[in-house]
mmCIF file of C-alpha atoms in Angstrom:
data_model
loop_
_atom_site.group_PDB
_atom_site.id
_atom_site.type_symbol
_atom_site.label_atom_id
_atom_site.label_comp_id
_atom_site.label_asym_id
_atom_site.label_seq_id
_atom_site.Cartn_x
_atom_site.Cartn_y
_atom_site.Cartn_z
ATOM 1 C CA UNK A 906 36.735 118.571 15.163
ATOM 2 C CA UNK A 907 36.449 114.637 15.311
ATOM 3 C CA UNK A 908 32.942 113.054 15.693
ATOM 4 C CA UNK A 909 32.307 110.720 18.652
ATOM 5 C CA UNK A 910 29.869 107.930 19.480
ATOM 6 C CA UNK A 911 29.477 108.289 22.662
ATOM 7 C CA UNK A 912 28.571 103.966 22.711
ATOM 8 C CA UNK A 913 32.557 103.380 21.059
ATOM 9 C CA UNK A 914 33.318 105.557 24.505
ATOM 10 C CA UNK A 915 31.403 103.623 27.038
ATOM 11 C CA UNK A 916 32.558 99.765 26.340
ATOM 12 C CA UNK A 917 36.157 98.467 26.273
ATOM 13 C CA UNK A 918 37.687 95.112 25.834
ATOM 14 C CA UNK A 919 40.965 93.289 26.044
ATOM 15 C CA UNK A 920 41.025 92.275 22.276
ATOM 16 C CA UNK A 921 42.394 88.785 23.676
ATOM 17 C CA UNK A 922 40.690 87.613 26.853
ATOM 18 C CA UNK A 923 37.577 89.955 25.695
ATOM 19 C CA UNK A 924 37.317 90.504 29.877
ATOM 20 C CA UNK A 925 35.213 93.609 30.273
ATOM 21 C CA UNK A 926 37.777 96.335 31.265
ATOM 22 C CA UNK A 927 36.472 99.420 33.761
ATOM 23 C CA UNK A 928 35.438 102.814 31.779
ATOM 24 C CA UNK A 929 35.545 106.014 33.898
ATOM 25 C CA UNK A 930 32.449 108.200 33.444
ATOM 26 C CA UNK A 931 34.422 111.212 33.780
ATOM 27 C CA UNK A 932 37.197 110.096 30.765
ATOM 28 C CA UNK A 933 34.336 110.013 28.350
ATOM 29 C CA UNK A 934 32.521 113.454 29.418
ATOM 30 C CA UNK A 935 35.945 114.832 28.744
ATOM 31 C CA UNK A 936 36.945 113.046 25.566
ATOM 32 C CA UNK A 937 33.319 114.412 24.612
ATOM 33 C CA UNK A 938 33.446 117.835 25.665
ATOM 34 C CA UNK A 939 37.387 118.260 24.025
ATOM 35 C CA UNK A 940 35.423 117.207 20.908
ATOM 36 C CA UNK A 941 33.141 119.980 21.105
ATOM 37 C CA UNK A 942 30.572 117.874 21.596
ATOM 38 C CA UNK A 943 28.588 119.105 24.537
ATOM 39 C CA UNK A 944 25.297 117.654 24.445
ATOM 40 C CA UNK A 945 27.111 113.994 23.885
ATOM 41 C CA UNK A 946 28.958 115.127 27.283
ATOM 42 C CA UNK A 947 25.514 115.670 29.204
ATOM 43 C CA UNK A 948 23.935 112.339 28.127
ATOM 44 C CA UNK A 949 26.987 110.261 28.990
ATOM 45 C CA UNK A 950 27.473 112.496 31.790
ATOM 46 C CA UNK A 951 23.695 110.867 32.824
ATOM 47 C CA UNK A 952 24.649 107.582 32.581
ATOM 48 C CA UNK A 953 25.223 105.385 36.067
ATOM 49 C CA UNK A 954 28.837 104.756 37.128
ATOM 50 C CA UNK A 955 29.463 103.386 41.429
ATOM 51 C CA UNK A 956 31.335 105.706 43.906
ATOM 52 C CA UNK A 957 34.554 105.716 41.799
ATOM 53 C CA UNK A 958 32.885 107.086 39.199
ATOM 54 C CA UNK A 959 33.386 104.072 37.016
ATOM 55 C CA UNK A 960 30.173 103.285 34.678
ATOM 56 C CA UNK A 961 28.034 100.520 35.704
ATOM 57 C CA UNK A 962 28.638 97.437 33.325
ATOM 58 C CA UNK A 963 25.095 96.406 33.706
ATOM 59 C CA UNK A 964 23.328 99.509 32.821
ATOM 60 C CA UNK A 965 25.381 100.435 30.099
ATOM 61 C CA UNK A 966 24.491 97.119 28.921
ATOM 62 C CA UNK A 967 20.897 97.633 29.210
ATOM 63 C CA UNK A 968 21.177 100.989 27.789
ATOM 64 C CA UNK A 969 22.915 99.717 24.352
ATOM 65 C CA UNK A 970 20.127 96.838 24.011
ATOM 66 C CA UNK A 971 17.406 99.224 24.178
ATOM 67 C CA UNK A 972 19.630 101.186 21.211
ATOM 68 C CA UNK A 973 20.122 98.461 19.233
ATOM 69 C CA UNK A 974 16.515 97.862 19.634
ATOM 70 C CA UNK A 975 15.375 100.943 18.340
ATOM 71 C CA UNK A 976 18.533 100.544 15.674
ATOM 72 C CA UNK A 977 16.105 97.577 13.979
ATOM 73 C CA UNK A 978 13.956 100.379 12.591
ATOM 74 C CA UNK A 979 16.284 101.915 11.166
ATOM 75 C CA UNK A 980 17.310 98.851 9.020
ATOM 76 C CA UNK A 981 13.367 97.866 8.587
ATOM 77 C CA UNK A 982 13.205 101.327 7.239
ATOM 78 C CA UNK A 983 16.072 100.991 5.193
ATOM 79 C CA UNK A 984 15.008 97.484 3.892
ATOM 80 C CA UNK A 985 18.614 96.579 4.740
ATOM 81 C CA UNK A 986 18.292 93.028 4.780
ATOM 82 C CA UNK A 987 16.592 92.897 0.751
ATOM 83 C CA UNK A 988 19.800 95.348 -0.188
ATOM 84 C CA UNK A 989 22.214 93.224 1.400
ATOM 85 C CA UNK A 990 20.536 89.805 -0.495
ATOM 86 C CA UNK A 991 20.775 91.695 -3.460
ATOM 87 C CA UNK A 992 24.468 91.900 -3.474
ATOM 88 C CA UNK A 993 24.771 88.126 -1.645
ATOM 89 C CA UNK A 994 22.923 85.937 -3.729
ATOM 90 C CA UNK A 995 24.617 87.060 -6.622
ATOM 91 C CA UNK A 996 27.736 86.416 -5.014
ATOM 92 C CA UNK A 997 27.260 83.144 -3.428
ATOM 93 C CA UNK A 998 26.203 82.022 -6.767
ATOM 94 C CA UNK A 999 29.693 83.016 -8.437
ATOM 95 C CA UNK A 1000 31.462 81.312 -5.431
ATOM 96 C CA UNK A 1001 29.152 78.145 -6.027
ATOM 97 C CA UNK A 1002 30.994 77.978 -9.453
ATOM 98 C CA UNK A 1003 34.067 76.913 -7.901
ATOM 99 C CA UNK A 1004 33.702 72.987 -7.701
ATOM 100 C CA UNK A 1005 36.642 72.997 -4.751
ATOM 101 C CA UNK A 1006 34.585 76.167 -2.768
ATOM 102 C CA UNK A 1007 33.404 73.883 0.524
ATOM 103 C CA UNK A 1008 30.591 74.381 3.357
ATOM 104 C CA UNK A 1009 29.310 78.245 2.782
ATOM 105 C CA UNK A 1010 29.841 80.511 5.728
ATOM 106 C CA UNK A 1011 28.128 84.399 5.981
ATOM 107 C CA UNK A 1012 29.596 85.488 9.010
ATOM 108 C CA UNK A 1013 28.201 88.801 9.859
ATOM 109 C CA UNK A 1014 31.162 91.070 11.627
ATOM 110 C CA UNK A 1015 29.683 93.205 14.723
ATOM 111 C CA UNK A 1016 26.182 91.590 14.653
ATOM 112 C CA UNK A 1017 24.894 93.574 17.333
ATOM 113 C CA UNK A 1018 21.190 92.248 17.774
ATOM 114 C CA UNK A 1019 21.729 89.852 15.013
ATOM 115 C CA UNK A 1020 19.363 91.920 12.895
ATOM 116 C CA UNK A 1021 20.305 90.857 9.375
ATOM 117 C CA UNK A 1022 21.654 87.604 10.022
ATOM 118 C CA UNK A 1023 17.842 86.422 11.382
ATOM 119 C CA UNK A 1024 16.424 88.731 8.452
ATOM 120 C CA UNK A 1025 18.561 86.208 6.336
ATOM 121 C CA UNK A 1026 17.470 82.816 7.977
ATOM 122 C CA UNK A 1027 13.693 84.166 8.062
ATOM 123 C CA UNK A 1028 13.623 84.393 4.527
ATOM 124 C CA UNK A 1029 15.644 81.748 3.200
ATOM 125 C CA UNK A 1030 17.324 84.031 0.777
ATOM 126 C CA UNK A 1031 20.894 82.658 -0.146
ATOM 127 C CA UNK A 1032 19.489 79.073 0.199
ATOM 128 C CA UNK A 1033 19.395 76.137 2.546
ATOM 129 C CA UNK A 1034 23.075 74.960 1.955
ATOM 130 C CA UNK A 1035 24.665 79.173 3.597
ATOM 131 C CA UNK A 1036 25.252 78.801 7.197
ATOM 132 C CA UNK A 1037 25.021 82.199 9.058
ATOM 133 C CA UNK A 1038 27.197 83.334 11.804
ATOM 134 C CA UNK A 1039 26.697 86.821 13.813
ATOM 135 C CA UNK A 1040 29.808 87.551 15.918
ATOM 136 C CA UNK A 1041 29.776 90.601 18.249
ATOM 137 C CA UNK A 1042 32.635 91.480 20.965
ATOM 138 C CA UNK A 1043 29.785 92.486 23.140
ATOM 139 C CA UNK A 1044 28.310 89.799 25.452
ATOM 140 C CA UNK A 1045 24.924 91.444 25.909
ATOM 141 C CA UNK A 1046 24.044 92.036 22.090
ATOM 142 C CA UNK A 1047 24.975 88.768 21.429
ATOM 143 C CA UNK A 1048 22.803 87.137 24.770
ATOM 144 C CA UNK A 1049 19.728 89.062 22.969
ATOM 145 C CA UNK A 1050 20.726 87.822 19.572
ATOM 146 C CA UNK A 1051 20.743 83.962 20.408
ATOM 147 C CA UNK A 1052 17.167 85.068 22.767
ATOM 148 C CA UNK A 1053 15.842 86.776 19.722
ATOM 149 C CA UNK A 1054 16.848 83.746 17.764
ATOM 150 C CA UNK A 1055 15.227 81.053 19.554
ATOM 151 C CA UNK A 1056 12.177 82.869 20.296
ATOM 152 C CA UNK A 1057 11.762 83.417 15.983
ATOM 153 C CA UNK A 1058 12.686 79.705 16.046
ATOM 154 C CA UNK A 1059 15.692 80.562 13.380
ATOM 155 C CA UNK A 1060 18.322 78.102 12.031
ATOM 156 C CA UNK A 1061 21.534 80.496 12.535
ATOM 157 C CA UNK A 1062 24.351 81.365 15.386
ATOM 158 C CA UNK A 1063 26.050 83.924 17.373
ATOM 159 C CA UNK A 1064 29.305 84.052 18.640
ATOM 160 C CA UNK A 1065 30.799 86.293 21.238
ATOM 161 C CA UNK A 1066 34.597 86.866 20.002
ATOM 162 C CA UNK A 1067 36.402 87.966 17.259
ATOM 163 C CA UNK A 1068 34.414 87.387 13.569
ATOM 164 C CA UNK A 1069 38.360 86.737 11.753
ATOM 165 C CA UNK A 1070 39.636 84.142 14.530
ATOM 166 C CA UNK A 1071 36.755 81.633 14.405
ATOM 167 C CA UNK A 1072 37.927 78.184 14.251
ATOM 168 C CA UNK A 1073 35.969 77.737 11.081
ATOM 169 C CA UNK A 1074 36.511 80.870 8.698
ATOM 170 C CA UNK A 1075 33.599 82.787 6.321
ATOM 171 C CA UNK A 1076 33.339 82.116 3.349
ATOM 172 C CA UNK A 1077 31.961 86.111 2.923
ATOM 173 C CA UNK A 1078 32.306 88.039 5.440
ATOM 174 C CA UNK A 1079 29.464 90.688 5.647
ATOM 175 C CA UNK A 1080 28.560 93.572 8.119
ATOM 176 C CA UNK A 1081 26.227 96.730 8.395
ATOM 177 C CA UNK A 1082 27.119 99.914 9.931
ATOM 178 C CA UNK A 1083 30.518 98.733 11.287
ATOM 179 C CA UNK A 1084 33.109 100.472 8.649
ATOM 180 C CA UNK A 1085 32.613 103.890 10.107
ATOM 181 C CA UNK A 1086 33.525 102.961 13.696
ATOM 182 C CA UNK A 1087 37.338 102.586 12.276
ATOM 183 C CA UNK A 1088 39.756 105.006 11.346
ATOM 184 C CA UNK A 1089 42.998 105.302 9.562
ATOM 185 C CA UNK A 1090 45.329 101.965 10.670
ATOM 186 C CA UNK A 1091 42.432 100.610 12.036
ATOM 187 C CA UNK A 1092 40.201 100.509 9.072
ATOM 188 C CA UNK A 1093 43.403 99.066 7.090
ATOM 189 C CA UNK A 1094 43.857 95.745 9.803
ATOM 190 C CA UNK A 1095 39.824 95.527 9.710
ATOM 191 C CA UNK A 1096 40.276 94.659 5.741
ATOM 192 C CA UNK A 1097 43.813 92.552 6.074
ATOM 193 C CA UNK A 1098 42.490 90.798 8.436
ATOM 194 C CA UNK A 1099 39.887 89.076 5.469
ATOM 195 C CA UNK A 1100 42.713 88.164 3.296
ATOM 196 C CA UNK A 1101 42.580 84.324 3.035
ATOM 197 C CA UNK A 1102 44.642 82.512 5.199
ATOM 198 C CA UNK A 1103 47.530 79.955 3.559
ATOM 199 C CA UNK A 1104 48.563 77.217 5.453
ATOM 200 C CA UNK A 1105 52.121 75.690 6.228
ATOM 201 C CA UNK A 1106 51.371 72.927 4.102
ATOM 202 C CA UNK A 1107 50.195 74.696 1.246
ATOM 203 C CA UNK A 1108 53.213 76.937 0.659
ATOM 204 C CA UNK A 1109 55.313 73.950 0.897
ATOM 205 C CA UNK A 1110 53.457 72.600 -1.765
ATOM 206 C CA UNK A 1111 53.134 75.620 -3.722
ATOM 207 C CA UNK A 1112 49.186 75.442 -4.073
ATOM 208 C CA UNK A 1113 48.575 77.917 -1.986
ATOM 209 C CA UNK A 1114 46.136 81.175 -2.430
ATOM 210 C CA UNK A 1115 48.165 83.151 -4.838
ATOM 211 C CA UNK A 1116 48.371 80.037 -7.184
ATOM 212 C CA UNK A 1117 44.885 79.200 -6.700
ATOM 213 C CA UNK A 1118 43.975 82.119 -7.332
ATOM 214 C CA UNK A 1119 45.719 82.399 -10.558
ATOM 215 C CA UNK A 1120 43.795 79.797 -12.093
ATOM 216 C CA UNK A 1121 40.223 81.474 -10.837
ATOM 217 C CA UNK A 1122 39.558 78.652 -7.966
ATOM 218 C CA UNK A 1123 38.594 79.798 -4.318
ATOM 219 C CA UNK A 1124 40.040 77.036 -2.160
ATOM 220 C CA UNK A 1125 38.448 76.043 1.661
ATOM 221 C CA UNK A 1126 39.222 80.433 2.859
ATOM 222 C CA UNK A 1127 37.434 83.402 3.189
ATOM 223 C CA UNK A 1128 36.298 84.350 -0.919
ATOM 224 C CA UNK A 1129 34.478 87.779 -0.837
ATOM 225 C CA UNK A 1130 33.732 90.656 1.599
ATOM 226 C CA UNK A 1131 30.791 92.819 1.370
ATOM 227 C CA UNK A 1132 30.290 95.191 3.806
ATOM 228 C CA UNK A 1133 27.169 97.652 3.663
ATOM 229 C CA UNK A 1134 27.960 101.589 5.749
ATOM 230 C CA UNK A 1135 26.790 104.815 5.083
ATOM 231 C CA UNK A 1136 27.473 106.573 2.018
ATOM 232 C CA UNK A 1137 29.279 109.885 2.653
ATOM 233 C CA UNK A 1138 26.998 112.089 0.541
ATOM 234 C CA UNK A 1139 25.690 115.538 1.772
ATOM 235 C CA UNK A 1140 22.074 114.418 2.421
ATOM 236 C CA UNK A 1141 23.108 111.284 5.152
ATOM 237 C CA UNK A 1142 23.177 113.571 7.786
ATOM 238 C CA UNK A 1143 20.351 115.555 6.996
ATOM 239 C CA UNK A 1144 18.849 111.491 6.770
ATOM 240 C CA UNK A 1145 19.901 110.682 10.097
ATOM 241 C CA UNK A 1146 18.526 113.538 11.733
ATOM 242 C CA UNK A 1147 15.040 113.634 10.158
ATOM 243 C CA UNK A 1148 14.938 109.685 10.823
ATOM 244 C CA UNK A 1149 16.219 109.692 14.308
ATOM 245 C CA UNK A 1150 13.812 112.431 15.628
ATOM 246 C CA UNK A 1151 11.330 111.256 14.032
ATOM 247 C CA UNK A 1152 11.719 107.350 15.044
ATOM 248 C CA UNK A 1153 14.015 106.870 18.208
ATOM 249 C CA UNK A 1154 13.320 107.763 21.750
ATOM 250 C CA UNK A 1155 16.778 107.027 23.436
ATOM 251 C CA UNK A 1156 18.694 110.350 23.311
ATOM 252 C CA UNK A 1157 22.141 108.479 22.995
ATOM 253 C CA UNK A 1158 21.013 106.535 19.862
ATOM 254 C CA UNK A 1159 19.731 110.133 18.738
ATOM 255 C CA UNK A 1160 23.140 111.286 18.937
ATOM 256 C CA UNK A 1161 24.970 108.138 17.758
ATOM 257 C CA UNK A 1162 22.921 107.721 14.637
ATOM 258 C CA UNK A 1163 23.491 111.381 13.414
ATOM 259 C CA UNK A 1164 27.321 111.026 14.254
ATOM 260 C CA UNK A 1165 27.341 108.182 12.988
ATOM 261 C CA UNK A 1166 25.905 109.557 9.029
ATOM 262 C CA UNK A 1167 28.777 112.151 9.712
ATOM 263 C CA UNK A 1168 31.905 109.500 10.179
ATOM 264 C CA UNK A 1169 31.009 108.339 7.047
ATOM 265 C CA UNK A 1170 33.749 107.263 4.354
ATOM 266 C CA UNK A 1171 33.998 108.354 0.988
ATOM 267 C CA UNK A 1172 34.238 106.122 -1.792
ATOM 268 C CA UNK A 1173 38.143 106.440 -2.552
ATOM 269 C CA UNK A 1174 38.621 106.085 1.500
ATOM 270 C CA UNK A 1175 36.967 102.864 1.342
ATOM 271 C CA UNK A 1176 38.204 101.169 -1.759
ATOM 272 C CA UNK A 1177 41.785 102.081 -0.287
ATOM 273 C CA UNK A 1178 41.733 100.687 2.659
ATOM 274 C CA UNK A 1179 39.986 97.600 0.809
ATOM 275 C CA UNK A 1180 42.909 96.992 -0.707
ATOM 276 C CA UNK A 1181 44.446 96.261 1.962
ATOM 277 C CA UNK A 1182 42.683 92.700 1.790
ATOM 278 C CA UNK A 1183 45.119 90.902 0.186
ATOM 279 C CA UNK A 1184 44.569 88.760 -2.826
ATOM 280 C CA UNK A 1185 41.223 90.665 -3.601
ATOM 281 C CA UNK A 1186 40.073 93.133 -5.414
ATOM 282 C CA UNK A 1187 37.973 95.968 -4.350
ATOM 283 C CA UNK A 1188 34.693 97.424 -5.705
ATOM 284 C CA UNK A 1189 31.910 99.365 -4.938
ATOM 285 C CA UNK A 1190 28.210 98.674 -5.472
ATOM 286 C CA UNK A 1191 25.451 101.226 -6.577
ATOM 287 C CA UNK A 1192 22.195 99.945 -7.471
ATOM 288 C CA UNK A 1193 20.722 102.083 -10.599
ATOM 289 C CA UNK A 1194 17.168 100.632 -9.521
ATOM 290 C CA UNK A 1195 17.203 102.995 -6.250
ATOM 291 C CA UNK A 1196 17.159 106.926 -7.505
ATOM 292 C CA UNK A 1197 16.163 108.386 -4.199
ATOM 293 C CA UNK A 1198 19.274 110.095 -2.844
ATOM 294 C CA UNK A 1199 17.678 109.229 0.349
ATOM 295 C CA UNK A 1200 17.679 105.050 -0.070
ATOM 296 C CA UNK A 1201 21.339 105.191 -1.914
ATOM 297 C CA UNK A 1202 22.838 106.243 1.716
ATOM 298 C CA UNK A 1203 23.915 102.581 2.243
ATOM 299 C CA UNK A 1204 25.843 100.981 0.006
ATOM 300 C CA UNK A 1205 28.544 98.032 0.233
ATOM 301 C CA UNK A 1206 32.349 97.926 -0.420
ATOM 302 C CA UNK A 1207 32.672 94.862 -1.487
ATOM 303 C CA UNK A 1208 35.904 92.360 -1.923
ATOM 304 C CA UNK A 1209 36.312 89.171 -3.869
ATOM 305 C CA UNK A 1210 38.970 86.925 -5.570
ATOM 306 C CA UNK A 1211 39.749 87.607 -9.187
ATOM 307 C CA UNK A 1212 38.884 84.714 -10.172
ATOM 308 C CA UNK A 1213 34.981 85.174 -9.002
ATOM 309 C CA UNK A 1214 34.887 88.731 -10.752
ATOM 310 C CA UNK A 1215 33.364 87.348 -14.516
ATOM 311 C CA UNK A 1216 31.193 85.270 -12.231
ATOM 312 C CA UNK A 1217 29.756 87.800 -10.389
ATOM 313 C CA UNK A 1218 29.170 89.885 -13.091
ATOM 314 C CA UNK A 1219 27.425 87.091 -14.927
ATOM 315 C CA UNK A 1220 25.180 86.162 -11.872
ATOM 316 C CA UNK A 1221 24.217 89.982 -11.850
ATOM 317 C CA UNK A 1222 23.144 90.066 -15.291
ATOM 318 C CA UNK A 1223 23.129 92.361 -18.042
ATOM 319 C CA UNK A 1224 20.777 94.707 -16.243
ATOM 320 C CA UNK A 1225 23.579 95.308 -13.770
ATOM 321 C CA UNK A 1226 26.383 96.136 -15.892
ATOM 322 C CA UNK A 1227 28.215 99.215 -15.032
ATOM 323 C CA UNK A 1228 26.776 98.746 -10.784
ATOM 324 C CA UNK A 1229 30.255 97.495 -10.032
ATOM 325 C CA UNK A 1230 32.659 100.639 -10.190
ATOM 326 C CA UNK A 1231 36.032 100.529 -8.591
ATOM 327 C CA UNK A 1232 39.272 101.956 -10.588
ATOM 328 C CA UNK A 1233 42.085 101.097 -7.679
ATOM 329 C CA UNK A 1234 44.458 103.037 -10.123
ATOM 330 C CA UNK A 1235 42.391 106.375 -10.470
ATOM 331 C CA UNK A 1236 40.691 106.018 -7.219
ATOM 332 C CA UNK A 1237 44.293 105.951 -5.425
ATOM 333 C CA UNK A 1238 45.333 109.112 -6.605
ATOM 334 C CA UNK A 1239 42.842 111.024 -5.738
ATOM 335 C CA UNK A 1240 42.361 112.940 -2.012
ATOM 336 C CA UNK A 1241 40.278 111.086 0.399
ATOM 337 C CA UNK A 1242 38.959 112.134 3.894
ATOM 338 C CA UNK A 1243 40.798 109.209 5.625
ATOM 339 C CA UNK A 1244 41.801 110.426 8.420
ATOM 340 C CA UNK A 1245 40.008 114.069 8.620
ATOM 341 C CA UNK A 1246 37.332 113.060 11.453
#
C-alpha cells in the first residue's frame, strides 16, 4: 500500500511558469481512499473546493501555513537547526580551504516557512561571510517566510522558484524533511540536479569540474549537499505519532507528519540515489554524541567533492572519526526499499 500526504495531493504546479494549476477535491479523496487511506480521504474530503468541486487556492493556502506553523515545533523539538550547524560549519570550513571557492551560498531547497534558514541568520552560526537563501515552489510559504523575516529583523532571502535554477548557484545546498516527498526517478533528478554545472568555456579549455576536481579545488559551483530527512528506523513512526498527538492541533499535519516518518528512506536508498550527483561522493552522517533512538530519527545524506573529503574530516576532528559512513560499493549491492511505498 503506498503512503500519501495528503498536502503533496492538494498543490500542483507547472514546473516552468510555476502558475498554480486547478486540483479537483474529488481526485485526491480517491487517490486517498485507493491507498487505503480512509481517514486521509475524510480530512481532504473537508477541505473547501467552489461548485466544480475544484479546491479553493486560498484556503488550501491558509490551511498549509497554519501546518507549517505548527511544523516549527517539531524542528524546535528536534533542535534541528543546532544538528544541521553541526554538519555545516564543519563543512563550510573545508570549502573555505579552497583559495578559488567564491561568495558562500546555503540555499535551503523547499524552505517552507523558512524555519532553519532564520534559525541560521539568528544565530550567526556559519559566520558573517554565508549568505542564506530559502527557495520554496509555494508562493504562500514563501510570503510568510520573507513576513517572518522582516518582522525577526534577519539578514537572509526567499525565493519563490526552483532552488537548482537560481541565477546565482549554492555553494551547499541544504534541506529538511524534503527527501521523502520523492520517489524512485524522482529522487535520482532531485540529486543530479546538484552536480556542478561546467560551462562552454570551461570544457573548451579543459579546466572544467572533472579536472578541478582532480586536483582537490572547488571552482565558482555548487561544492556539497547536505540534506537532513527522517531516518527509516522502526521507532520514527512510533515518534511521529506520540509527537504529533501530543503537539499539533491541525488533523492534516497529524496525518502528514506520521506518513511522513513512514516514507522514510533507508540508508542504502539514499546513498544510491546520491550518487546520482555527479562528481560527488556520497555519505551519511550519525552523530555518536546523540544515543537516544528517539533524537537519531534525523539525520543528513550528505554530498561533497573529493577533494573537500580530508578537509571535512579534519574540520570534524578526531572526536568524529568513524560519523561519516558511506561504502557506495557495499551499500550498492545490497536491497533497498526504493521504490516499495
Amino acid at each position: 500500500m503506498p503512503f500519501l500526504e495528503i498536502s503533496d495531493l492538494v498543490v500542483d504546479h507547472d514546473p516552468r511558469s510555476l502558475a498554480r494549476l486547478p486540483v479537483r477535491r474529488a481526485d485526491v479523496v480517491a487517490r486517498l481512499r485507493a491507498a487505503g487511506d480512509h481517514r486521509g480521504a475524510r480530512i481532504a474530503a473537508g477541505l473547501a473546493c467552489d461548485e466544480d468541486g475544484i479546491l479553493d487556492p486560498q484556503a488550501v493556502d491558509r490551511r498549509l501555513v497554519a501546518v507549517h506553523t505548527e511544523l516549527q515545533r517539531l524542528s524546535e523539538e528536534l533542535r534541528l537547526g543546532e544538528r544541521v550547524a553541526e554538519v555545516l560549519r564543519p563543512l563550510l570550513a573545508a570549502i573555505r580551504t579552497d583559495p578559488a571557492v567564491g561568495p558562500l551560498r546555503v540555499v535551503d531547497v523547499g524552505c517552507g516557512l523558512g524555519y532553519l534558514v532564520r534559525w541560521l541568520a539568528a544565530s550567526g552560526a556559519l559566520g558573517p561571510d554565508v549568505e542564506l537563501v530559502g527557495v520554496d515552489f509555494n508562493a504562500a510559504l514563501v510570503t510568510e517566510a520573507e513576513r517572518l523575516a522582516r518582522a525577526e529583523d534577519l539578514h537572509c532571502r526567499f525565493v519563490r522558484g526552483n532552488a537548482f535554477a537560481l541565477s546565482e548557484p549554492a555553494t551547499v545546498y541544504v534541506s529538511t524533511g524534503v527527501l521523502h516527498h520523492f520517489r524512485g526517478a524522482s529522487l535520482d533528478s532531485f540529486f543530479a540536479a546538484q552536480a556542478m554545472p561546467e560551462s562552454p568555456a570551461s570544457r573548451r579549455s579543459g579546466t572544467g569540474t572533472e579536472a578541478r576536481n582532480a586536483k582537490g579545488s572547488i571552482g565558482s559551483g555548487p561544492a556539497a549537499f547536505c540534506h537532513f530527512d527522517i531516518a527509516a528506523t522502526p521507532l520514527a513512526p512510533v515518534g511521529a505519532w506520540i509527537f504529533h498527538r501530543a503537539r499539533m492541533r491541525d488533523p492534516l499535519g497529524r496525518h502528514d507528519g506520521v506518513m511522513s516518518a513512514r516514507r522514510a528512506h533507508d540508508d542504502a536508498t539514499l546513498l544510491r540515489a546520491a550518487a546520482q550527483a555527479r562528481g560527488m561522493v556520497a555519505l551519511v552522517y550519525e552523530p555518536r554524541s546523540r544515543s537516544n533512538p528517539f533524537c537519531t530519527t534525523v539525520r543528513p545524506v550528505l554530498g561533497l567533492r573529493p577533494g573537500l573529503v580530508p578537509a571535512l574530516h579534519a574540520a570534524l576532528g578526531h572526536s568524529a572519526t568513524g560519523r561519516l559512513t558511506g561504502d557506495l560499493v557495499d551499500l550498492l549491492t545490497r536491497p533497498t526499499s526504493r521504490d516499495a511505498r
